Short mmCIF file of C-alpha atoms and ligand atoms in Angstrom, two decimals:
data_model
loop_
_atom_site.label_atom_id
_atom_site.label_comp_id
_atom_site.label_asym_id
_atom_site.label_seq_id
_atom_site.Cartn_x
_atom_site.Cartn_y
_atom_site.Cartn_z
CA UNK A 1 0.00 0.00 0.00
CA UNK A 2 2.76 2.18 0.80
CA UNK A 3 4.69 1.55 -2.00
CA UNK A 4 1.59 2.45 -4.31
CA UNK A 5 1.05 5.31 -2.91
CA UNK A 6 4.92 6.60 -3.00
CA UNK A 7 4.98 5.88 -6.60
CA UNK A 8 2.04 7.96 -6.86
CA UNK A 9 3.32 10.56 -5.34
CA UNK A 10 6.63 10.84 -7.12
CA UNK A 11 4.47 10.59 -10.27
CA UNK A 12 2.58 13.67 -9.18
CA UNK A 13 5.83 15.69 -8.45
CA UNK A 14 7.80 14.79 -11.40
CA UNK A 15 7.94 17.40 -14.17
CA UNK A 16 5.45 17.26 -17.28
CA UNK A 17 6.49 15.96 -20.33
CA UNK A 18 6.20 17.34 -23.97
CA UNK A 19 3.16 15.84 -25.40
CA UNK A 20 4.48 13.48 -28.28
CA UNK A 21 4.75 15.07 -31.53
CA UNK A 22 5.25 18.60 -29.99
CA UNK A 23 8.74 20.16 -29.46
CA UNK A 24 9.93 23.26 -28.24
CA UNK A 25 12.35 25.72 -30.07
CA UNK A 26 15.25 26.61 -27.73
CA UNK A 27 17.38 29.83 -28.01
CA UNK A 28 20.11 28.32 -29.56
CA UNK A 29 17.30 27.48 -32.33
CA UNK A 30 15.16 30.27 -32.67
CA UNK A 31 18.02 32.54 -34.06
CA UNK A 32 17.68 30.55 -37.32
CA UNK A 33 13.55 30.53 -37.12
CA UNK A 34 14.17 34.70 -37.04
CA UNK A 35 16.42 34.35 -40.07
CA UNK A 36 14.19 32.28 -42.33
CA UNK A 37 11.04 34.17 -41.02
CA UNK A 38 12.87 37.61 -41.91
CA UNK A 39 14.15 36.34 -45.17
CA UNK A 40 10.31 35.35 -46.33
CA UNK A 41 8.52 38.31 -45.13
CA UNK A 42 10.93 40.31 -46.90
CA UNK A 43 10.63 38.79 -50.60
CA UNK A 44 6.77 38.04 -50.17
CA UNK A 45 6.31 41.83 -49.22
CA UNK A 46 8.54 43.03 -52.36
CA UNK A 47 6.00 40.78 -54.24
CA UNK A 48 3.31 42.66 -52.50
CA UNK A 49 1.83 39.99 -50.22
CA UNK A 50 0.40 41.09 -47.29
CA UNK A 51 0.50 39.41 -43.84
CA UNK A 52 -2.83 38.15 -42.20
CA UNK A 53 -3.27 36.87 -39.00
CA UNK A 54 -5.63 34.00 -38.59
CA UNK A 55 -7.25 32.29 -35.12
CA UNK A 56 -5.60 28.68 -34.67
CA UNK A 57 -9.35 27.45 -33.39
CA UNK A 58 -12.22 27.44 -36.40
CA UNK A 59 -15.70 25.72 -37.00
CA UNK A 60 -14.82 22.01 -37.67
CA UNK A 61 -16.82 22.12 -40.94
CA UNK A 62 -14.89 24.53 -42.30
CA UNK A 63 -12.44 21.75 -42.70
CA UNK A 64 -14.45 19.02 -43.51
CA UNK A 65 -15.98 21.20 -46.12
CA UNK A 66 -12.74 22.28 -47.93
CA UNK A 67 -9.82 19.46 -47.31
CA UNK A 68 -12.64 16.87 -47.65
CA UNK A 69 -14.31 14.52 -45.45
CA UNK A 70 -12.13 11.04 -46.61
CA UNK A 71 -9.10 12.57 -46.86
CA UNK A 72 -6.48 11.58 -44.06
CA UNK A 73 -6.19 14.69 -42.56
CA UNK A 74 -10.08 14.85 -42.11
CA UNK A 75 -10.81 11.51 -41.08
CA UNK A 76 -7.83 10.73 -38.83
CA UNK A 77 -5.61 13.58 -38.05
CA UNK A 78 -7.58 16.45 -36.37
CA UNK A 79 -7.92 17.68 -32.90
CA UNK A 80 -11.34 18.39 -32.49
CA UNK A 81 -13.26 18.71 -29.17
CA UNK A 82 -16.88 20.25 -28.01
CA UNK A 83 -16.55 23.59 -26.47
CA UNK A 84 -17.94 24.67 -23.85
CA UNK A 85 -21.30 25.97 -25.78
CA UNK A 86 -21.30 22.53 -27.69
CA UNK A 87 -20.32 23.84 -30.55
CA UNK A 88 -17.16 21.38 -32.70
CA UNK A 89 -14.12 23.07 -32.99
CA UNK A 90 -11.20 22.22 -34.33
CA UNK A 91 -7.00 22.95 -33.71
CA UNK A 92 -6.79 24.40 -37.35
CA UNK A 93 -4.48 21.30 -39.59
CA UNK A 94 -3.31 23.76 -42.17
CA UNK A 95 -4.02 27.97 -43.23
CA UNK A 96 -5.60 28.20 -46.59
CA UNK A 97 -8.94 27.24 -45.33
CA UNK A 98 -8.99 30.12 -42.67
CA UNK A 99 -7.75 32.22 -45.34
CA UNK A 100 -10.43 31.46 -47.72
CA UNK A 101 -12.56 31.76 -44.81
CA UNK A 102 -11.43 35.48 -43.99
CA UNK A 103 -11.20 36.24 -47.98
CA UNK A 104 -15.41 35.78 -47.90
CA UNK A 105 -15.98 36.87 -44.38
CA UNK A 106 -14.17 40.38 -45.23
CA UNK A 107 -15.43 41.15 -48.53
CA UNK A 108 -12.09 40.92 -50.57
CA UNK A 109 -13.41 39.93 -53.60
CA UNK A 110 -14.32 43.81 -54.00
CA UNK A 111 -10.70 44.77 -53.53
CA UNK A 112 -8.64 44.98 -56.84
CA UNK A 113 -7.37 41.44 -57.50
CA UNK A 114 -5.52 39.70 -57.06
CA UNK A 115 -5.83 39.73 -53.05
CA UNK A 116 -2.53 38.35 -52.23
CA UNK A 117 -1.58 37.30 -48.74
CA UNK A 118 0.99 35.22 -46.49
CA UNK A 119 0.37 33.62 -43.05
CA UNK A 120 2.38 31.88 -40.65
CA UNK A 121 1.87 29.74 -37.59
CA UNK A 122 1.09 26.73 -35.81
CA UNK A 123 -0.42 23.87 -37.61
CA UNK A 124 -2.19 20.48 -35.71
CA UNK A 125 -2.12 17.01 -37.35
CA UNK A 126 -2.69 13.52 -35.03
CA UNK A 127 0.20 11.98 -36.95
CA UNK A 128 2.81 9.47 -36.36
CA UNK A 129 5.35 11.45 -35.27
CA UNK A 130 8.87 10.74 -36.76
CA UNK A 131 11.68 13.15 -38.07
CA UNK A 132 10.38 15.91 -39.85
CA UNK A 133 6.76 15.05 -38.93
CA UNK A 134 4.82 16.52 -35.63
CA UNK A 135 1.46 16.97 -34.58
CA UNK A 136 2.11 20.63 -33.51
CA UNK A 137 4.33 22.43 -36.63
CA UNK A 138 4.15 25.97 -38.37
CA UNK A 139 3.12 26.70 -41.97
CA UNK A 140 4.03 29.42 -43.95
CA UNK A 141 1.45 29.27 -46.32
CA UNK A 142 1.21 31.66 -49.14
CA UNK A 143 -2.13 32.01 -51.40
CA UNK A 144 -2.95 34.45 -54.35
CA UNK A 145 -6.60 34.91 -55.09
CA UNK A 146 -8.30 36.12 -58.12
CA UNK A 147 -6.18 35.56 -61.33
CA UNK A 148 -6.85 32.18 -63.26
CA UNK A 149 -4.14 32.71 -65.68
CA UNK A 150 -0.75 30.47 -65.27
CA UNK A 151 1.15 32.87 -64.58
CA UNK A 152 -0.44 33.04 -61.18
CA UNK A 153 0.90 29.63 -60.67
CA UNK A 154 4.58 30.09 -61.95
CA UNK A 155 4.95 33.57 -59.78
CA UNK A 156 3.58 31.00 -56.38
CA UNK A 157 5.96 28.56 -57.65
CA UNK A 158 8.89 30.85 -58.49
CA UNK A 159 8.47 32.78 -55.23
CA UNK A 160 8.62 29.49 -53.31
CA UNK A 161 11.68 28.42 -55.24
CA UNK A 162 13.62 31.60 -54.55
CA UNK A 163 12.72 31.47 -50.60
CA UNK A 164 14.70 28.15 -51.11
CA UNK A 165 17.33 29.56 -53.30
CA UNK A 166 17.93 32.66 -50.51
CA UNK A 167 18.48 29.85 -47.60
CA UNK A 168 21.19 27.70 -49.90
CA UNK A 169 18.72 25.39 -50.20
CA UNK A 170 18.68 22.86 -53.30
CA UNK A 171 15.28 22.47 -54.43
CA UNK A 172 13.35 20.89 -56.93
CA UNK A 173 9.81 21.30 -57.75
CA UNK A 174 7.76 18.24 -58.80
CA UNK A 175 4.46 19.19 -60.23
CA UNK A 176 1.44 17.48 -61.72
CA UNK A 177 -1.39 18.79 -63.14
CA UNK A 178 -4.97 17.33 -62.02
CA UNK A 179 -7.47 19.02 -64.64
CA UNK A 180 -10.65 19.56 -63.76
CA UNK A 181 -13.02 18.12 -61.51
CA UNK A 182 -15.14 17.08 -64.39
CA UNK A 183 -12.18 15.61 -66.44
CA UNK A 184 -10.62 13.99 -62.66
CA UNK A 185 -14.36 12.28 -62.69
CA UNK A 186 -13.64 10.64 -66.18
CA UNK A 187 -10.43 9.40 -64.89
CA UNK A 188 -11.27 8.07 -61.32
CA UNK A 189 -13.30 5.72 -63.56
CA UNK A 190 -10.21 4.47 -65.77
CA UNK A 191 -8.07 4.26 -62.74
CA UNK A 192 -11.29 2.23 -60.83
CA UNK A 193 -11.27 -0.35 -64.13
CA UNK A 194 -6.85 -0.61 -63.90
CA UNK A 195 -7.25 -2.06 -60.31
CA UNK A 196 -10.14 -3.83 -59.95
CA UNK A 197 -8.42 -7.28 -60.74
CA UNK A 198 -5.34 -6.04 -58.48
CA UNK A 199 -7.88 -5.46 -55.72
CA UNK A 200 -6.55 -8.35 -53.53
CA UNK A 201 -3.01 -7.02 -54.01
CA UNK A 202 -3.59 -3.61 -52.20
CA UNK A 203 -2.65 -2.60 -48.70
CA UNK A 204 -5.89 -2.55 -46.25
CA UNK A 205 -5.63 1.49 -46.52
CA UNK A 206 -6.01 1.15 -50.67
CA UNK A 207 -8.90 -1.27 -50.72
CA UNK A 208 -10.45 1.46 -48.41
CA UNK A 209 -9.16 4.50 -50.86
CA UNK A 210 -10.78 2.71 -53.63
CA UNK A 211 -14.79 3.91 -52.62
CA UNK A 212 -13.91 6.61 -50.38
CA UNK A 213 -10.68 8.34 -52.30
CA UNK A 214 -9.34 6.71 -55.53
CA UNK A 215 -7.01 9.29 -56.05
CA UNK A 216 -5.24 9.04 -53.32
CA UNK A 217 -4.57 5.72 -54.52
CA UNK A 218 -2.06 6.84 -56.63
CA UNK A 219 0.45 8.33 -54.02
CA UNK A 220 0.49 5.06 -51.36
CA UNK A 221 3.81 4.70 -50.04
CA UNK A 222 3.61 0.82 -49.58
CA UNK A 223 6.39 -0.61 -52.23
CA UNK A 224 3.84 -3.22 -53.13
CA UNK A 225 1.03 -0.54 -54.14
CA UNK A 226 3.38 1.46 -56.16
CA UNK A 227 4.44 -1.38 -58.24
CA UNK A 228 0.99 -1.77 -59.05
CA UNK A 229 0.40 1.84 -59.75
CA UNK A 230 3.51 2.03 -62.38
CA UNK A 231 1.15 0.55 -65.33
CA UNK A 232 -1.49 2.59 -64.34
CA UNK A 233 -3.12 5.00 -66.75
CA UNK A 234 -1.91 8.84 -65.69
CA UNK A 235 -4.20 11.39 -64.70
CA UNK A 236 -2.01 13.43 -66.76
CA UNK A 237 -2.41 11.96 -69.91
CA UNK A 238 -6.70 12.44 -69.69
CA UNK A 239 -6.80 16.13 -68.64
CA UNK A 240 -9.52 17.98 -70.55
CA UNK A 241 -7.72 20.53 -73.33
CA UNK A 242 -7.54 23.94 -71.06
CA UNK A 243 -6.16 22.77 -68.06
CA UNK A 244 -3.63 20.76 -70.53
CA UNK A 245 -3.07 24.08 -71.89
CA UNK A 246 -2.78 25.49 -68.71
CA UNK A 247 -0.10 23.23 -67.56
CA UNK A 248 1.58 23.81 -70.59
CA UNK A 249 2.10 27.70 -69.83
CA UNK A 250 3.11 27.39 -66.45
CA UNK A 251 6.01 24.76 -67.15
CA UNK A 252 7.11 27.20 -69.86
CA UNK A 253 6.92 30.44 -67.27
CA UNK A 254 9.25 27.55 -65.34
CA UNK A 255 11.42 27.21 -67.76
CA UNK A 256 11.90 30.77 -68.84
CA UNK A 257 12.27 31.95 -64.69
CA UNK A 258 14.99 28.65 -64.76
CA UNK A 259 12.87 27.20 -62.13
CA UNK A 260 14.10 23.37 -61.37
CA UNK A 261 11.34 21.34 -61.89
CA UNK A 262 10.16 17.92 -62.71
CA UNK A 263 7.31 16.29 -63.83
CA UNK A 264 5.83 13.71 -61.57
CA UNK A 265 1.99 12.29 -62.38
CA UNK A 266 1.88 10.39 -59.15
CA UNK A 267 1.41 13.72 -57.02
CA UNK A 268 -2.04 14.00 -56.09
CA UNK A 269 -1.35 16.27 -52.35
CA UNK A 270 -3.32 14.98 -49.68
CA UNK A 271 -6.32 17.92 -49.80
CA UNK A 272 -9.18 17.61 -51.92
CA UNK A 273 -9.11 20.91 -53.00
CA UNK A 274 -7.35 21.11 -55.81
CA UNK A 275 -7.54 21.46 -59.20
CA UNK A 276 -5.24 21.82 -62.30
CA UNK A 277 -1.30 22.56 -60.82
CA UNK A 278 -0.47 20.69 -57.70
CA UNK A 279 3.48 20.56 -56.70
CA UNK A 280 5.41 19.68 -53.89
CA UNK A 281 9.16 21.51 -52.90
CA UNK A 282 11.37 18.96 -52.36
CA UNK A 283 14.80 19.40 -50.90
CA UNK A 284 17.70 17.26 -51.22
CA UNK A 285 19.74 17.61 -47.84
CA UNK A 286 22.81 16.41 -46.87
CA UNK A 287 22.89 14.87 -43.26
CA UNK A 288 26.43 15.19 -41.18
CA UNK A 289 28.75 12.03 -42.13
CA UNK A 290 28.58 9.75 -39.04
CA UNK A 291 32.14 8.38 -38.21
CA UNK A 292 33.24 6.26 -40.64
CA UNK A 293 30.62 6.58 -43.14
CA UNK A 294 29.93 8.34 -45.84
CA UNK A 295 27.93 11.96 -45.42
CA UNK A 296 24.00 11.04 -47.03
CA UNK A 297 21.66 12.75 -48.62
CA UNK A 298 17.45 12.08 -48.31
CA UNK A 299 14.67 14.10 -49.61
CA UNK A 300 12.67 16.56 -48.11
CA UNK A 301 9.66 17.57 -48.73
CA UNK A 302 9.54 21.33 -47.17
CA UNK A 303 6.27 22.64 -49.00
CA UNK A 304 3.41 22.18 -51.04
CA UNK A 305 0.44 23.56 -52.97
CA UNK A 306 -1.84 23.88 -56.06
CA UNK A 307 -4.73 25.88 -57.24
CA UNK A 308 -8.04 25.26 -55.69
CA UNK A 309 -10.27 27.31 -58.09
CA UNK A 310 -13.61 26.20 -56.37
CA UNK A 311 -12.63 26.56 -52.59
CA UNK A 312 -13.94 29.83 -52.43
CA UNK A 313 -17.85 29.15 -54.15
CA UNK A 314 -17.94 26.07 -51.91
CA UNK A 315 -17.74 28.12 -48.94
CA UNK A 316 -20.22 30.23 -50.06
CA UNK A 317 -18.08 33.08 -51.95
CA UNK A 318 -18.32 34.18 -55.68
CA UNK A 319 -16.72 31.95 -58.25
CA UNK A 320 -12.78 32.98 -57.44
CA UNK A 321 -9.72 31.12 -58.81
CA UNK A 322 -6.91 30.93 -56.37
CA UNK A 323 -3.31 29.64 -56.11
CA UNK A 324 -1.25 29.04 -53.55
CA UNK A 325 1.91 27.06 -51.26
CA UNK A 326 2.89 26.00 -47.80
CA UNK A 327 5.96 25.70 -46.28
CA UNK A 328 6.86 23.87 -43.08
CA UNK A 329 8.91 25.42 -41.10
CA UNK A 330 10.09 22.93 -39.11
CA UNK A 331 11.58 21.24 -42.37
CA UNK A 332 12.78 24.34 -43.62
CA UNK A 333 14.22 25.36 -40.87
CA UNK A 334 16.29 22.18 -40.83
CA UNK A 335 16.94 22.21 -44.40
CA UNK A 336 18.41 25.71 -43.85
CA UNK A 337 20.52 24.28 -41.12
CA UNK A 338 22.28 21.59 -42.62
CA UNK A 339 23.50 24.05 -45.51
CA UNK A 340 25.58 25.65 -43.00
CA UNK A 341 25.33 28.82 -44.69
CA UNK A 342 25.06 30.34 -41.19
CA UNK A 343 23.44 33.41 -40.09
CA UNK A 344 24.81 36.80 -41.07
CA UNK A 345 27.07 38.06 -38.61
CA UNK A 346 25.24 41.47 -38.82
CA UNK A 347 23.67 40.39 -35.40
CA UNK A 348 26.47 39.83 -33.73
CA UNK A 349 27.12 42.21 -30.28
CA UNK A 350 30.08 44.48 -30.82
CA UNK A 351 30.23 45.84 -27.58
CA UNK A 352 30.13 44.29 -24.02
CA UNK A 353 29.18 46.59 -20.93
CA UNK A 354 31.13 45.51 -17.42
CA UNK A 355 30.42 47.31 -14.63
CA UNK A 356 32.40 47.08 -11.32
CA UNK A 357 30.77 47.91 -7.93
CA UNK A 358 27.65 49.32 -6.26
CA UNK A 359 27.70 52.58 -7.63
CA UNK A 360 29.07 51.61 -11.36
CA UNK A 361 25.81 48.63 -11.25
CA UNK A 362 23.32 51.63 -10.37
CA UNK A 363 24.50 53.74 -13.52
CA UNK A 364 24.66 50.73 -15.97
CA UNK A 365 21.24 50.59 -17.17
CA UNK A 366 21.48 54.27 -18.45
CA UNK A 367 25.28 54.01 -19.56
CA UNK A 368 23.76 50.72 -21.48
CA UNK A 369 20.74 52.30 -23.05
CA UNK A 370 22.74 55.27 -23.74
CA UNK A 371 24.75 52.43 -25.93
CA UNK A 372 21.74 50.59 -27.45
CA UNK A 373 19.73 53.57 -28.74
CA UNK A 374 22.37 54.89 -30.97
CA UNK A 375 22.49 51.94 -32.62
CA UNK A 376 25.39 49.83 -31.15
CA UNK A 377 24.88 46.00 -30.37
CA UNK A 378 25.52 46.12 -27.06
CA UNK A 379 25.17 43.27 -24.51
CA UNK A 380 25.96 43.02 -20.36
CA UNK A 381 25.12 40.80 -17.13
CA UNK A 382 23.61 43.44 -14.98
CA UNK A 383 24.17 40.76 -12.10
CA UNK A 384 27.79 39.92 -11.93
CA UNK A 385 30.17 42.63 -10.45
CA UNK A 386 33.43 40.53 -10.75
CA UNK A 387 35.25 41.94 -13.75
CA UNK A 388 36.60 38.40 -14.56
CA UNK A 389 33.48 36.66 -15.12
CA UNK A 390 32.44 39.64 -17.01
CA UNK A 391 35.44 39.43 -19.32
CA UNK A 392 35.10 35.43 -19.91
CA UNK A 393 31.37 36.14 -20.53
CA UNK A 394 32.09 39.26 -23.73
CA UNK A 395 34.85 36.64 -25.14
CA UNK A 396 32.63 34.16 -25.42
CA UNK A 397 29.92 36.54 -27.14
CA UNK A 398 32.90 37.61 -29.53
CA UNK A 399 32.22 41.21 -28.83
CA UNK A 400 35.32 43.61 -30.43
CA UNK A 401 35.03 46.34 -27.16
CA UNK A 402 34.17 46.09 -23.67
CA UNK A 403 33.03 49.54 -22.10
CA UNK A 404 34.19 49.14 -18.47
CA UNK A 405 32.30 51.25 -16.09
CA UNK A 406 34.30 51.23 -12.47
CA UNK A 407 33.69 53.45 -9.33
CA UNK A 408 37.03 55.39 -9.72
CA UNK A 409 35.50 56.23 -13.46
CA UNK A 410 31.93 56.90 -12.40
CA UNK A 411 33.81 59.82 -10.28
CA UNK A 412 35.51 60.76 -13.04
CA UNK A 413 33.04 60.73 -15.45
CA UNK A 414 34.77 58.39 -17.49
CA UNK A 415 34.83 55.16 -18.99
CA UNK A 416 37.78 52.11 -20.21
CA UNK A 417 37.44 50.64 -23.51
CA UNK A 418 39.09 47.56 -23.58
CA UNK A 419 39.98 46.00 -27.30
CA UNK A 420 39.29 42.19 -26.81
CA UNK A 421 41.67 41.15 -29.12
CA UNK A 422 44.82 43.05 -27.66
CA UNK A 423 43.58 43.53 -24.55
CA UNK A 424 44.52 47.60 -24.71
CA UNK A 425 42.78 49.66 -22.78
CA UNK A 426 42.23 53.16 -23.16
CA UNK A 427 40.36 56.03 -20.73
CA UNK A 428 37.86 57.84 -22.57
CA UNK A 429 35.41 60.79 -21.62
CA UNK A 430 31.55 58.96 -20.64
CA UNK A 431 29.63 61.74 -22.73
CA UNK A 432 32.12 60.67 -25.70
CA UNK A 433 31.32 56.93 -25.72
CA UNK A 434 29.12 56.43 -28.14
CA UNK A 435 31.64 58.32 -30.87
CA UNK A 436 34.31 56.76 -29.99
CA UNK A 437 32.87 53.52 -30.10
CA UNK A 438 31.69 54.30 -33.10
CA UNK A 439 34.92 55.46 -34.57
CA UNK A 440 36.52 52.84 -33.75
CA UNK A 441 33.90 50.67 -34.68
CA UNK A 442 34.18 52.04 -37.84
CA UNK A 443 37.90 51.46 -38.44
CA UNK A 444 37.48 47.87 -38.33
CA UNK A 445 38.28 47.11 -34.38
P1 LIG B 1 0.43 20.16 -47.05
O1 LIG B 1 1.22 19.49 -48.11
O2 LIG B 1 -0.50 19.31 -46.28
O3 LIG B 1 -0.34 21.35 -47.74
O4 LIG B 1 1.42 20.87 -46.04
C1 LIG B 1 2.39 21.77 -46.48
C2 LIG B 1 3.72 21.49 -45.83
O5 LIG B 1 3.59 21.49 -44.41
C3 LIG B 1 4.31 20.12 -46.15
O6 LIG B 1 4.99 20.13 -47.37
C4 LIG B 1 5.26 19.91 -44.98
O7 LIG B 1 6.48 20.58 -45.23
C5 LIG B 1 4.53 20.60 -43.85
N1 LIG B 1 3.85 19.61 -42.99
C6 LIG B 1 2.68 19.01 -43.21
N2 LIG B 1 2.38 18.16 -42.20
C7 LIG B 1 3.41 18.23 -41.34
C8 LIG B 1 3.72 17.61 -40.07
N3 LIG B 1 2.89 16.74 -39.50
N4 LIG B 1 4.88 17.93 -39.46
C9 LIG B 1 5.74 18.82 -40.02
N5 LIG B 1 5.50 19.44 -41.19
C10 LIG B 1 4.36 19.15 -41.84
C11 LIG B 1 -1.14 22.23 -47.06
O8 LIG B 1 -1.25 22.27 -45.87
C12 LIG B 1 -1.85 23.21 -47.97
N6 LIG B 1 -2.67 24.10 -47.14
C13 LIG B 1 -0.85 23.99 -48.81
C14 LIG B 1 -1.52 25.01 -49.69
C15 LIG B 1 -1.60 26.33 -49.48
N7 LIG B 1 -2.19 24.72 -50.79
C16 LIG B 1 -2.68 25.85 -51.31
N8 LIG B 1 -2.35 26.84 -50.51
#
């Protein structure tokens, strides 16, 4: 009895967990989720997308209604719970339905078109969570609505592949088209006929796919449905004429932007949404050599997309063709790590502020701020007094100056700067420091 009830105390006193699938992005981390946010928000503005912020919790039909009631996402994946009013609501699993959402709920379709917008946060899938897949990760997803014409697609597609191209990424596109609904209809029936007699040969999830989502057929990742699926008549080669002309024109926008790309007819994306272009980004990243072995390189799927021309009507909007991407951060983020390109050193702290004493601690804040509003990167550890620990600590930030404030300066209104590569010191005036750190700043050291 005892014993029970000791375990379950140490249970209740031991620290929560992460939930599985969820992680947390330390500081060491975050430095390089700042660079790739900063480097997308800057090239989707110059391409005039605007940000919108969406709420993580909507209506649970407003999934069900756009990425479709049989798809996996739909059926498996989401984290949906009554609230307290008894009305279903659901942890959002991906942004371009909210943004569809907000296009109809605020009118947009009277602004000039095309209404072109980014969005970024938290996504929620119940997935199996492995590398690179989590039931808590962040989407950048980009959408463009109100232009039908390919070139919509390329400028989604090229836009995406220069993101990749900024963060040293090596990226291909692999794009399908998949037509119309009407001509998808025509095909579902061809691709129904191909497997009957292979029925018995499909995974348990296929035979399932077959009534509820025969597409979806087509991208199984079980070796022994794929082999089936390599006879199979392409969706591809029975599009209707204008969305093969369409597909047409946006591989030769491709090819004139030099966009990487290659054609693959088994992409289908896992949203029912779409129509004509779908794509996926994929990566190819090299992962460190382990000891011994040979440095390898996997793929990486960091974003996807397509155009979903009758999202907006089936939420109730006018008839508005859109086009549009999402990335993952989590697997662009770790894409971008691995191609070691670093982060620019333009963040780095130049200057480190020691202060020694009671007196020196008092007047550090001001002496620091002083610092920081004119524009110098200027770090300090308002706690420590010691100047030792204060000098180990601006070595290891690889700051160029240290501004040493000490009592016998405070009195005499003035300040050391210490050079942290020579260790010189020199006395300068307080009300000069920001100059001369400037000048000197400016010199090079
Ligand atoms: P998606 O392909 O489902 O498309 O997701 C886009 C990207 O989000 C994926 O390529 C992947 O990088 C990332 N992702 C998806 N699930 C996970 C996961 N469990 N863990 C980590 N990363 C994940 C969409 O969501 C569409 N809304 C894209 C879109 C925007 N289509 C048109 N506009």
């Amino acid at each position: 009895m005892a014993d029970i009830a000791s375990k379950k105390r140490k249970r209740a006193s031991k620290t929560p967990e992460l939930l599985r699938g969820f992680r947390d992005v330390i500081q060491e981390e975050a430095p390089y989720w700042q660079h790739v946010q900063a480097s997308a928000t800057d090239l989707l503005l110059d391409y005039s997308y605007s940000e919108i912020q969406l709420p993580i919790l909507e209506a649970t039909s407003l999934f069900k209604r756009t990425i479709g009631e049989h798809t996996d996402i739909v059926s498996k994946e989401m984290f949906t719970f009554e609230d307290q009013g008894g009305d279903s609501i659901t942890l959002r699993p991906e942004l371009t339905a909210g943004m569809v959402r907000a296009y109809i709920e605020h009118g947009m379709f009277n602004r000039p078109q095309p209404v072109k917008m980014y969005s970024i946060g938290p996504a929620f899938r119940y997935e199996r969570p492995q590398a690179g897949r989590y039931r808590q990760f962040n989407q950048l997803s980009v959408e463009l609505f109100g232009d039908a014409q390919p070139v919509a697609d390329a400028e989604v597609i090229f836009i995406s592949y220069l993101l990749c191209k900024q963060l040293g990424l090596d990226v291909t596109i692999h794009i399908n088209s998949l037509g119309s609904s009407e001509s998808r209809e025509d095909y579902v029936q061809l691709l129904k006929e191909y497997i009957k007699p292979k029925r018995s040969l499909l995974c348990e999830d296929c035979k399932k796919r077959i009534t509820k989502n025969p597409l979806r057929l087509l991208d199984c990742k079980e070796e022994a449905c794929r082999a089936l699926f390599i006879q199979a008549p392409l969706l591809v080669d029975n599009l209707d004429d204008e969305s093969k002309k369409h597909f047409v024109a946006v591989l030769e926008h491709l090819d004139e932007s030099e966009v990487p790309y290659e054609l693959d007819p088994y992409i289908v994306r896992g949203l029912d949404y779409y129509n004509r272009t779908a794509f996926e980004i994929v990566a190819s990243v090299t992962n460190d050599a382990v000891e011994g072995e040979e440095a390898t390189v996997t793929n990486l799927i960091v974003g996807g997309g397509g155009r979903y021309d009758g999202l907006v009507e089936i939420l109730g909007g006018r008839n508005t063709p859109a086009i549009g991407m999402a990335f993952g951060l989590e697997r662009l983020v770790s894409a971008f790590k691995k191609t070691k390109s670093g982060i620019s050193s333009e963040k780095k702290p130049q200057v480190f502020l020691a202060q020694l004493g009671e007196e020196a601690a008092k007047h550090a804040f001001t002496l620091f701020e002083t610092l920081r509003s004119n524009n110098i990167r200027v770090r300090a550890n308002f706690g420590k007094t010691g100047l030792k620990p204060q000098l180990e600590l601006a070595d290891k930030l690889g700051v160029v100056y240290t501004v040493i404030l000490g009592q016998k300066e405070l009195l005499d209104q003035t300040v050391i700067i210490r050079d942290m590569e020579n260790g010189i010191q020199e006395v300068v005036d307080l009300t000069k420091i920001v100059d001369e750190i400037k000048k000197r700043l400016k010199k090079g050291r």
